[in-house]
Amino acid sequence: MHKALLLCFALWVLGLSSFCSAVPPETTKVLNNFVTELARLKNVSSGQTVNFTNPREGWIHIAVKSSNAVTASFSMPEKMRREAIVFQYNEAAATSEAMKYLPAGDYRLDLALPSGAAAETLLIRAIPEIFYNGYCRESPLHECNNAARDWAFLEKYVNPNINTFVVRRSYRDGRPANKPSDKVFNEWLRRGKHWVDEAPIDRHPKDVEQTYHYYLSTLAMDDPGYSGYLVDEFVPRKGTMEKYRINIEALQRVANRPKFAGKKIYPYVVTPNAKYDDYKMVGKFAVDNRSMLAWEWYCKEEPPAKTSWDCFHLDLQADYMKQWNLFHPGAEDSLLFTFAGWNVPDCCGDVNPQLNYKVLLDWQVNLIANHPMYRKARGVNFWSSSYMDEELIRWMCRLFRHYCIEGNKGLLSTDPYVLPHLVNADCEQGTEGWDLRMAEPGTIRAGTLKDFGKIEGRYEVDNGDHFLVARRSRQRPNTIAQTIKNLTPGRLYTFRMYSADYGDLSTGDSEQQMHAVSISLPGVRILPGRELHSSYVSRGSKKIKPFDSQKSDGCWLNYYWILFRAKSETATLRVSDWVDPQRPGGEIGQELTFNFFQVEPYFAPEEMDDRRYAR
């Protein structure tokens, strides 16, 4: 017995001695509000041991640049157990990378390379929780993000830049769950990353007992593969507080279960409203259970301000940050910043065709990464991939890499916020700037309708109510045209537009149809297979007359998207209400609305961004 104890003590001393004699990293350096560099080493040899300190419970990111296969393990000096680190090669960064969720404390990392080999660099950084919401999420316009539901797409553009996948195991709003296969699920866990389930709160709770069992049956509460759960959502409204009290008490019972130890529950919240005591319970619950409040910080496109940060009304944001701790002490330090990732119908945050939505998102994450009021930022999330096309998904993940892993302070985008390519793109000045070729006198006119932008599916807007109306003639097509300016030869751009049946807007009787419309872009190269013309029903229109009757499914509209490469600095946009110059293809006399004419730079994958195709 005494010999065994002496042997354990000797091994512990030997391990501690090895830890103390390991190569120390360079000085810990705060890169931005999200990222702290814990170690930076060059010419690291195989078998070299590196000490680092994780300053708080959370994620670390390890990146090794080497032409050889990399393996490593880590341990804490006061613990005998050593754990392997699973690396994945990131082709874009040309590094082998890994992420681990670790308690605060001192660690040692042992790097292993082939005999005689050395790594060019070794980086260890403390990073935030980075959520991808959500895994293979179904979209109302599935044509927009088909690729994003493919594992190969996720592996290339998403997975290297996140550490937590949000998955919806249960059915919601009539849409099917999107469960990963066992193979995918276990592979993600093998890499040390997390799965988080998401479900709505009990919207009609009777008592705590019933709601407690609702959560046990809805979420994967006892599944050891899930590290936590997003609960959607807590919004302070009169008459909802008793409902929230029941939900929080039920969730606390769930959190107290022995099988739940080590897991987290993330409540979605909107504002730090401290007016209602039962709503303040949400903040107390998150802080007491060492979780985070998923703050829905959904910013709207607004006209340009003096600087990028001015768009976000900094006085208001500073007040919010003060209010969080009034909401509950510690809430300010427990925020999972949740962005609006929406650029496709029928819930679209890209509401102004004259503004670049990707630039706005860049500004928003840049603000949190740099402003002192967000110095304790713990996590980022977006809602949701259901309303993002493949481009915006790649852009959001690139923003996460730029700010939350690389720790950059500067903006990622060099594009302007105000798009310089078209004028009067939303027809707010009637026909100004548009070349109208009418089939007959009066067959094209400007129109307006209150709340039409909301009918189209633009999120909480006051704009979008203006459009052009074309009445189809049997003689010849009506054509709407404008010169596209300020293009960069060789660069990729997208064109987007909406159309609606004008007759539906007065009767409320709308049926699904593909509008007989043609779009031509002389002077550019349209990429084969990269054109989209789709119909969709706007669920938001169900709240707006005349589509608010019980019999109506809402307003059906058409959405258009084209990817093209510029050949010169200018090109021409032509939109016609005939399917081609020889035939109408649709009902004579039908009136169609057109608006949201947008030309915007495309965030191209590296394999597509080849300027050699300029001419």
Coordinates of C-alpha atoms in Angstrom, one line a residue, residues 106-611:
D106 CA -3.2 25.6 -16.2
Y107 CA -2.6 23.0 -18.9
R108 CA 0.3 21.4 -20.7
L109 CA 0.2 20.4 -24.4
D110 CA 2.5 17.7 -25.8
L111 CA 3.0 17.9 -29.6
A112 CA 3.9 14.8 -31.6
L113 CA 5.3 14.9 -35.1
P114 CA 7.2 12.4 -37.2
S115 CA 10.8 11.9 -36.1
G116 CA 13.0 14.9 -36.9
A117 CA 10.1 17.0 -38.0
A118 CA 9.1 20.4 -36.7
A119 CA 6.0 22.6 -36.9
E120 CA 6.4 26.1 -38.3
T121 CA 4.0 27.6 -35.8
L122 CA 1.8 26.6 -32.9
L123 CA -1.0 28.9 -31.8
I124 CA -3.3 28.4 -28.8
R125 CA -6.2 30.9 -28.3
A126 CA -9.1 31.2 -26.0
I127 CA -12.2 31.8 -28.2
P128 CA -16.0 32.2 -27.7
E129 CA -18.7 29.6 -28.1
I130 CA -19.5 29.8 -31.8
F131 CA -22.9 28.4 -32.7
Y132 CA -24.1 27.3 -36.2
N133 CA -27.9 27.5 -36.1
G134 CA -28.8 25.1 -37.4
Y135 CA -27.7 21.8 -38.8
C136 CA -29.2 21.0 -42.2
R137 CA -32.2 23.3 -41.4
E138 CA -35.0 23.2 -44.0
S139 CA -35.7 26.5 -45.8
P140 CA -39.1 27.7 -47.2
L141 CA -37.1 28.3 -50.4
H142 CA -35.0 25.2 -50.3
E143 CA -33.5 26.0 -53.7
C144 CA -31.6 28.9 -52.1
N145 CA -29.5 26.7 -49.8
N146 CA -29.6 23.2 -51.1
A147 CA -25.8 23.0 -51.0
A148 CA -25.7 24.0 -47.3
R149 CA -27.5 20.8 -46.3
D150 CA -24.7 18.7 -47.7
W151 CA -22.0 17.5 -45.3
A152 CA -19.3 18.2 -47.8
F153 CA -20.3 21.8 -47.9
L154 CA -20.4 22.0 -44.1
E155 CA -17.0 20.4 -43.8
K156 CA -15.4 23.0 -46.2
Y157 CA -17.1 26.2 -45.3
V158 CA -18.8 25.8 -41.9
N159 CA -17.3 23.2 -39.6
P160 CA -13.7 24.7 -39.3
N161 CA -15.2 28.0 -38.1
I162 CA -17.6 26.8 -35.4
N163 CA -17.6 24.6 -32.2
T164 CA -21.3 24.1 -31.6
F165 CA -24.0 22.8 -33.9
V166 CA -27.6 23.6 -33.2
V167 CA -29.9 20.7 -34.2
R168 CA -33.7 20.5 -34.0
R169 CA -34.6 17.0 -33.0
S170 CA -38.3 17.7 -32.5
Y171 CA -40.9 18.9 -35.0
R172 CA -41.8 22.5 -35.1
D173 CA -44.3 24.7 -37.0
G174 CA -45.2 21.7 -39.2
R175 CA -41.6 21.3 -40.4
P176 CA -39.6 18.1 -39.9
A177 CA -36.8 17.6 -37.5
N178 CA -33.2 17.6 -38.9
K179 CA -31.4 14.9 -37.0
P180 CA -27.8 14.1 -37.9
S181 CA -27.0 10.5 -38.7
D182 CA -25.2 8.5 -36.0
K183 CA -22.0 8.7 -38.1
V184 CA -22.1 12.5 -38.3
F185 CA -23.2 12.9 -34.7
N186 CA -20.4 10.7 -33.3
E187 CA -17.8 12.2 -35.6
W188 CA -18.5 15.7 -34.3
L189 CA -18.3 14.5 -30.7
R190 CA -15.0 12.8 -31.5
R191 CA -13.5 16.1 -32.6
G192 CA -14.4 17.5 -29.1
K193 CA -17.2 19.7 -30.4
H194 CA -20.8 20.1 -29.1
W195 CA -24.3 19.5 -30.2
V196 CA -27.1 21.7 -28.8
D197 CA -30.8 20.9 -29.2
E198 CA -33.4 23.7 -29.8
A199 CA -37.1 23.7 -29.1
P200 CA -39.9 26.3 -28.3
I201 CA -40.9 27.0 -24.8
D202 CA -44.1 25.5 -23.5
R203 CA -46.4 28.2 -25.0
H204 CA -49.6 27.0 -23.1
P205 CA -48.4 25.8 -19.7
K206 CA -50.9 24.6 -17.1
D207 CA -48.5 24.0 -14.2
V208 CA -44.8 23.3 -13.5
E209 CA -45.2 19.5 -13.4
Q210 CA -46.7 19.4 -16.9
T211 CA -44.2 21.8 -18.4
Y212 CA -41.3 19.8 -16.7
H213 CA -42.5 16.7 -18.6
Y214 CA -43.0 18.7 -21.8
Y215 CA -39.2 19.5 -21.7
L216 CA -38.2 16.0 -20.9
S217 CA -40.2 14.7 -23.8
T218 CA -39.3 17.5 -26.3
L219 CA -35.6 17.9 -25.8
A220 CA -32.8 15.4 -25.6
M221 CA -32.4 16.1 -21.9
D222 CA -30.9 12.7 -21.0
D223 CA -28.9 12.1 -24.2
P224 CA -25.2 12.3 -23.2
G225 CA -24.3 13.4 -26.7
Y226 CA -25.9 16.8 -26.2
S227 CA -24.2 19.5 -24.2
G228 CA -27.1 21.9 -23.9
Y229 CA -30.4 23.3 -25.2
L230 CA -31.7 26.5 -26.7
V231 CA -35.2 27.4 -25.6
D232 CA -37.1 29.7 -27.9
E233 CA -38.2 32.4 -26.7
F234 CA -38.8 34.8 -23.8
V235 CA -40.3 38.1 -24.9
P236 CA -41.5 40.6 -22.2
R237 CA -45.2 41.2 -23.0
K238 CA -48.1 41.9 -20.8
G239 CA -49.9 38.7 -19.9
T240 CA -46.9 36.4 -20.5
M241 CA -45.2 36.6 -17.2
E242 CA -47.0 33.8 -15.4
K243 CA -46.3 31.6 -18.4
Y244 CA -42.6 32.4 -18.2
R245 CA -42.5 31.7 -14.4
I246 CA -43.9 28.2 -15.0
N247 CA -41.4 27.6 -17.8
I248 CA -38.4 28.8 -15.8
E249 CA -39.4 26.7 -12.7
A250 CA -39.8 23.7 -14.9
L251 CA -36.4 24.3 -16.6
Q252 CA -34.7 24.6 -13.2
R253 CA -36.1 21.2 -12.2
V254 CA -34.6 19.9 -15.4
A255 CA -31.2 21.5 -14.6
N256 CA -31.3 20.0 -11.1
R257 CA -31.5 16.4 -12.5
P258 CA -28.3 14.4 -11.9
K259 CA -28.2 13.3 -15.5
F260 CA -28.2 16.9 -16.6
A261 CA -24.9 17.8 -14.7
G262 CA -22.5 19.7 -16.9
K263 CA -25.1 20.7 -19.5
K264 CA -26.4 24.2 -20.2
I265 CA -29.8 25.7 -21.1
Y266 CA -29.7 28.9 -23.2
P267 CA -32.9 30.9 -23.1
Y268 CA -33.6 33.2 -26.1
V269 CA -34.4 36.8 -24.9
V270 CA -35.0 40.1 -26.6
T271 CA -34.3 43.0 -24.3
P272 CA -33.1 43.3 -20.7
N273 CA -36.6 44.4 -19.5
A274 CA -36.5 44.5 -15.7
K275 CA -40.1 45.7 -15.4
Y276 CA -41.5 42.3 -14.7
D277 CA -40.1 40.1 -11.8
D278 CA -41.2 36.9 -13.5
Y279 CA -39.2 37.9 -16.7
K280 CA -36.2 38.7 -14.6
M281 CA -36.2 35.1 -13.5
V282 CA -34.9 34.2 -17.0
G283 CA -31.7 36.2 -16.3
K284 CA -31.3 34.6 -12.8
F285 CA -31.8 31.1 -14.3
A286 CA -29.0 31.6 -16.9
V287 CA -26.5 33.2 -14.5
D288 CA -27.1 30.7 -11.7
N289 CA -26.7 27.7 -14.0
R290 CA -23.5 29.1 -15.6
S291 CA -25.2 29.4 -19.0
M292 CA -25.9 32.2 -21.4
L293 CA -28.8 34.4 -22.5
A294 CA -29.2 34.1 -26.3
W295 CA -29.7 37.8 -26.9
E296 CA -31.6 38.3 -30.2
W297 CA -29.8 41.4 -31.4
Y298 CA -31.5 41.7 -34.8
C299 CA -30.2 44.9 -36.5
K300 CA -32.0 46.5 -39.4
E301 CA -30.6 48.0 -42.6
E302 CA -30.7 51.7 -42.2
P303 CA -29.5 54.6 -44.3
P304 CA -25.7 55.2 -44.0
A305 CA -24.3 57.0 -41.0
K306 CA -21.0 58.7 -40.4
T307 CA -19.2 55.6 -39.3
S308 CA -20.0 51.9 -39.3
W309 CA -20.9 51.7 -35.6
D310 CA -23.3 54.7 -35.8
C311 CA -25.9 52.4 -37.5
F312 CA -26.4 50.6 -34.2
H313 CA -27.3 53.6 -32.0
L314 CA -24.4 53.3 -29.5
D315 CA -26.2 55.2 -26.8
L316 CA -29.1 52.7 -26.9
Q317 CA -26.6 49.8 -26.9
A318 CA -24.8 51.2 -23.9
D319 CA -28.1 51.6 -22.0
Y320 CA -28.9 47.9 -22.8
M321 CA -25.6 46.8 -21.4
K322 CA -26.3 48.7 -18.2
Q323 CA -29.8 47.3 -18.0
W324 CA -28.6 43.7 -18.3
N325 CA -27.1 43.8 -14.8
L326 CA -30.3 45.4 -13.5
F327 CA -32.1 42.5 -15.2
H328 CA -29.9 40.2 -13.0
P329 CA -26.3 40.7 -11.7
G330 CA -23.9 38.9 -14.0
A331 CA -26.3 38.9 -17.0
E332 CA -24.0 41.4 -18.8
D333 CA -21.2 38.8 -18.7
S334 CA -23.5 35.9 -19.8
L335 CA -24.6 37.0 -23.3
L336 CA -24.7 34.8 -26.4
F337 CA -24.9 37.5 -29.2
T338 CA -27.5 36.2 -31.7
F339 CA -27.5 37.9 -35.1
A340 CA -30.2 37.9 -37.8
G341 CA -29.0 35.9 -40.7
W342 CA -31.8 36.4 -43.2
N343 CA -31.5 37.2 -46.8
V344 CA -34.2 35.0 -48.5
P345 CA -38.0 35.1 -48.3
D346 CA -40.2 34.9 -46.5
C347 CA -38.4 36.3 -43.5
C348 CA -35.8 38.6 -44.9
G349 CA -33.6 41.1 -43.1
D350 CA -32.0 42.3 -46.3
V351 CA -34.8 44.8 -46.8
N352 CA -33.1 47.6 -48.8
P353 CA -31.8 46.9 -52.3
Q354 CA -29.5 49.9 -52.1
L355 CA -27.6 48.6 -49.1
N356 CA -25.2 45.7 -48.7
Y357 CA -26.5 43.4 -46.0
K358 CA -23.2 41.5 -45.7
V359 CA -21.4 44.7 -44.9
L360 CA -24.0 45.5 -42.2
L361 CA -23.3 42.1 -40.5
D362 CA -19.6 42.7 -40.7
W363 CA -20.1 46.0 -39.0
Q364 CA -22.2 44.4 -36.3
V365 CA -19.7 41.7 -35.4
N366 CA -16.9 44.2 -35.6
L367 CA -18.6 46.4 -33.0
I368 CA -18.9 43.5 -30.5
A369 CA -15.3 42.4 -31.2
N370 CA -13.9 45.9 -30.5
H371 CA -16.1 48.1 -28.3
P372 CA -15.2 48.2 -24.6
M373 CA -18.8 47.7 -23.5
Y374 CA -18.6 44.2 -25.0
R375 CA -15.2 43.2 -23.5
K376 CA -16.7 40.1 -21.8
A377 CA -18.4 38.7 -24.9
R378 CA -18.7 35.0 -24.5
G379 CA -20.5 33.6 -27.5
V380 CA -22.0 34.2 -31.0
N381 CA -25.0 32.7 -32.7
F382 CA -27.2 33.5 -35.6
W383 CA -30.8 32.7 -36.4
S384 CA -31.2 30.9 -38.7
S385 CA -29.8 29.0 -41.7
S386 CA -33.4 28.5 -42.8
Y387 CA -33.4 32.0 -44.1
M388 CA -29.9 32.2 -45.5
D389 CA -28.7 31.3 -48.9
E390 CA -25.4 29.4 -49.3
E391 CA -23.5 32.7 -49.9
L392 CA -24.7 34.3 -46.6
I393 CA -24.0 31.0 -44.7
R394 CA -20.4 31.1 -46.0
W395 CA -20.1 34.8 -45.2
M396 CA -21.4 34.4 -41.6
C397 CA -18.9 31.6 -41.0
R398 CA -16.1 33.7 -42.5
L399 CA -17.0 36.5 -40.1
F400 CA -16.8 34.0 -37.2
R401 CA -13.3 32.9 -38.4
H402 CA -12.1 36.5 -38.8
Y403 CA -13.3 37.9 -35.5
C404 CA -13.8 34.9 -33.2
I405 CA -10.9 32.6 -34.1
E406 CA -8.3 34.8 -35.7
G407 CA -9.0 37.7 -33.3
N408 CA -8.9 40.4 -35.9
K409 CA -10.1 44.0 -35.1
G410 CA -10.3 45.4 -38.6
L411 CA -13.3 44.9 -40.9
L412 CA -13.4 41.8 -43.1
S413 CA -15.2 43.5 -46.0
T414 CA -13.8 46.3 -48.2
D415 CA -17.1 46.8 -50.1
P416 CA -19.2 49.9 -49.6
Y417 CA -22.4 49.7 -47.6
V418 CA -24.3 51.8 -50.1
L419 CA -24.5 49.9 -53.4
P420 CA -23.5 52.1 -56.3
H421 CA -24.8 49.9 -59.2
L422 CA -28.5 51.0 -59.7
V423 CA -30.5 54.1 -58.9
N424 CA -34.1 54.1 -57.5
A425 CA -33.7 50.3 -57.0
D426 CA -36.9 50.1 -54.8
C427 CA -39.0 52.5 -57.0
E428 CA -39.5 54.9 -54.1
Q429 CA -39.1 57.8 -56.7
G430 CA -41.6 56.2 -59.1
T431 CA -40.1 55.6 -62.5
E432 CA -37.1 57.9 -62.1
G433 CA -33.9 56.3 -63.4
W434 CA -35.8 53.6 -65.3
D435 CA -36.1 53.2 -69.1
L436 CA -39.6 52.1 -69.7
R437 CA -40.5 50.5 -73.1
M438 CA -44.3 50.2 -73.0
A439 CA -46.1 47.7 -75.3
E440 CA -49.0 50.1 -75.4
P441 CA -49.6 53.5 -73.9
G442 CA -50.0 53.2 -70.1
T443 CA -49.0 49.5 -69.8
I444 CA -46.2 50.4 -67.3
R445 CA -46.8 52.7 -64.3
A446 CA -45.5 53.3 -60.8
G447 CA -47.6 52.0 -57.9
T448 CA -47.7 51.9 -54.1
L449 CA -49.5 49.9 -51.4
K450 CA -49.2 50.2 -47.7
D451 CA -47.3 47.3 -46.0
F452 CA -46.4 45.8 -49.4
G453 CA -42.8 45.3 -48.1
K454 CA -44.1 43.3 -45.2
I455 CA -46.3 41.3 -47.6
E456 CA -43.1 40.4 -49.5
G457 CA -41.6 39.1 -46.3
R458 CA -39.3 41.9 -45.4
Y459 CA -38.7 41.8 -41.7
E460 CA -40.4 44.6 -39.6
V461 CA -39.9 47.4 -42.3
D462 CA -41.5 50.6 -43.3
N463 CA -40.1 50.5 -46.8
G464 CA -40.8 48.3 -49.8
D465 CA -44.2 49.7 -50.5
H466 CA -43.4 51.1 -53.9
F467 CA -43.1 49.2 -57.2
L468 CA -43.5 49.3 -60.9
V469 CA -46.6 47.6 -62.5
A470 CA -46.6 46.1 -66.0
R471 CA -49.9 45.0 -67.7
R472 CA -49.2 42.3 -70.2
S473 CA -50.1 43.1 -73.8
R474 CA -50.6 40.7 -76.7
Q475 CA -48.8 43.0 -79.1
R476 CA -45.3 43.0 -77.6
P477 CA -43.6 42.8 -74.2
N478 CA -43.3 45.6 -71.7
T479 CA -39.6 46.2 -70.8
I480 CA -38.0 47.8 -67.8
A481 CA -34.4 48.7 -68.1
Q482 CA -31.5 50.5 -66.5
T483 CA -27.7 50.7 -66.9
I484 CA -25.7 48.9 -64.2
K485 CA -22.7 51.0 -63.2
N486 CA -19.5 50.8 -61.2
L487 CA -18.9 47.1 -61.7
T488 CA -15.4 45.6 -61.4
P489 CA -14.5 43.5 -64.4
G490 CA -14.0 39.9 -63.5
R491 CA -15.8 40.1 -60.2
L492 CA -19.0 38.1 -59.4
Y493 CA -22.3 39.8 -58.6
T494 CA -25.8 38.8 -57.9
F495 CA -29.0 40.2 -59.2
R496 CA -32.2 39.9 -57.1
M497 CA -35.8 40.9 -57.6
Y498 CA -39.4 40.2 -56.5
S499 CA -42.7 40.1 -58.5
A500 CA -46.3 39.8 -57.4
D501 CA -49.7 39.5 -59.2
Y502 CA -51.2 43.0 -58.7
G503 CA -54.7 41.6 -58.8
D504 CA -54.1 39.5 -55.7
L505 CA -53.3 42.6 -53.7
S506 CA -56.9 43.9 -54.0
T507 CA -58.8 40.6 -53.7
G508 CA -56.7 38.7 -51.3
D509 CA -57.2 35.6 -53.5
S510 CA -53.7 34.4 -54.3
E511 CA -52.6 31.2 -55.8
Q512 CA -49.2 29.7 -56.5
Q513 CA -47.9 30.5 -60.0
M514 CA -44.7 31.1 -61.8
H515 CA -44.9 34.5 -63.4
A516 CA -44.1 34.8 -67.1
V517 CA -41.1 37.0 -66.7
S518 CA -37.7 37.2 -68.5
I519 CA -34.5 38.9 -67.2
S520 CA -31.6 39.6 -69.5
L521 CA -28.2 41.1 -68.6
P522 CA -26.4 42.1 -71.8
G523 CA -22.7 42.7 -71.2
V524 CA -22.1 40.1 -68.4
R525 CA -21.5 36.4 -68.3
I526 CA -24.2 34.6 -66.4
L527 CA -22.9 31.5 -64.7
P528 CA -24.5 28.3 -66.1
G529 CA -26.9 26.7 -63.6
R530 CA -26.7 29.7 -61.2
E531 CA -30.1 31.2 -61.9
L532 CA -33.1 30.9 -59.6
H533 CA -36.8 31.7 -60.2
S534 CA -39.0 30.4 -57.4
S535 CA -42.5 31.0 -56.0
Y536 CA -43.1 31.3 -52.3
V537 CA -46.0 32.2 -50.0
S538 CA -45.4 34.9 -47.4
R539 CA -46.6 33.8 -44.0
G540 CA -46.3 37.3 -42.7
S541 CA -48.9 38.5 -45.2
K542 CA -51.5 36.5 -43.2
K543 CA -51.5 39.4 -40.7
I544 CA -52.2 42.0 -43.4
K545 CA -55.4 42.7 -45.3
P546 CA -56.8 41.4 -47.6
F547 CA -54.8 38.2 -46.8
D548 CA -55.9 37.9 -43.2
S549 CA -59.0 35.8 -43.8
Q550 CA -59.3 32.2 -42.5
K551 CA -59.6 31.0 -46.1
S552 CA -56.3 32.7 -47.3
D553 CA -53.0 30.9 -47.2
G554 CA -51.3 34.3 -47.6
C555 CA -49.9 36.1 -50.7
W556 CA -47.9 34.1 -53.3
L557 CA -45.0 35.9 -54.9
N558 CA -42.0 35.2 -57.1
Y559 CA -38.3 35.6 -56.2
Y560 CA -35.4 35.9 -58.7
W561 CA -31.7 35.4 -58.2
I562 CA -28.9 35.4 -60.9
L563 CA -25.2 35.0 -60.4
F564 CA -23.0 36.8 -63.1
R565 CA -19.5 37.8 -63.8
A566 CA -18.9 41.4 -64.9
K567 CA -17.0 41.9 -68.2
S568 CA -16.7 45.7 -68.0
E569 CA -17.6 48.5 -65.7
T570 CA -21.1 48.8 -67.0
A571 CA -23.9 46.4 -68.2
T572 CA -27.6 46.5 -68.9
L573 CA -30.5 45.2 -66.9
R574 CA -33.7 44.4 -68.8
V575 CA -36.9 42.9 -67.2
S576 CA -39.8 41.9 -69.4
D577 CA -43.3 40.6 -68.8
W578 CA -43.0 38.1 -71.7
V579 CA -41.1 34.8 -71.3
D580 CA -39.2 35.6 -74.5
P581 CA -39.4 38.1 -77.3
Q582 CA -41.7 35.9 -79.4
R583 CA -44.4 34.8 -76.9
P584 CA -46.1 36.2 -73.8
G585 CA -46.1 32.9 -71.9
G586 CA -48.7 34.3 -69.5
E587 CA -52.2 35.6 -69.3
I588 CA -52.9 38.7 -71.4
G589 CA -53.9 41.6 -69.2
Q590 CA -52.3 40.2 -66.1
E591 CA -50.6 43.0 -64.1
L592 CA -47.3 42.2 -62.3
T593 CA -45.5 44.3 -59.7
F594 CA -41.7 44.5 -59.8
N595 CA -39.4 45.9 -57.1
F596 CA -36.3 45.3 -55.0
F597 CA -33.9 45.4 -58.0
Q598 CA -30.6 44.7 -56.4
V599 CA -27.0 44.2 -57.8
E600 CA -24.5 43.3 -55.1
P601 CA -21.0 41.9 -55.0
Y602 CA -21.0 38.1 -54.4
F603 CA -18.9 36.6 -51.7
A604 CA -17.3 33.9 -53.9
P605 CA -15.6 30.7 -52.8
E606 CA -11.9 30.8 -53.7
E607 CA -12.4 28.3 -56.6
M608 CA -14.9 30.7 -58.2
D609 CA -13.3 34.0 -57.7
D610 CA -11.1 33.9 -60.8
R611 CA -10.7 37.3 -62.4

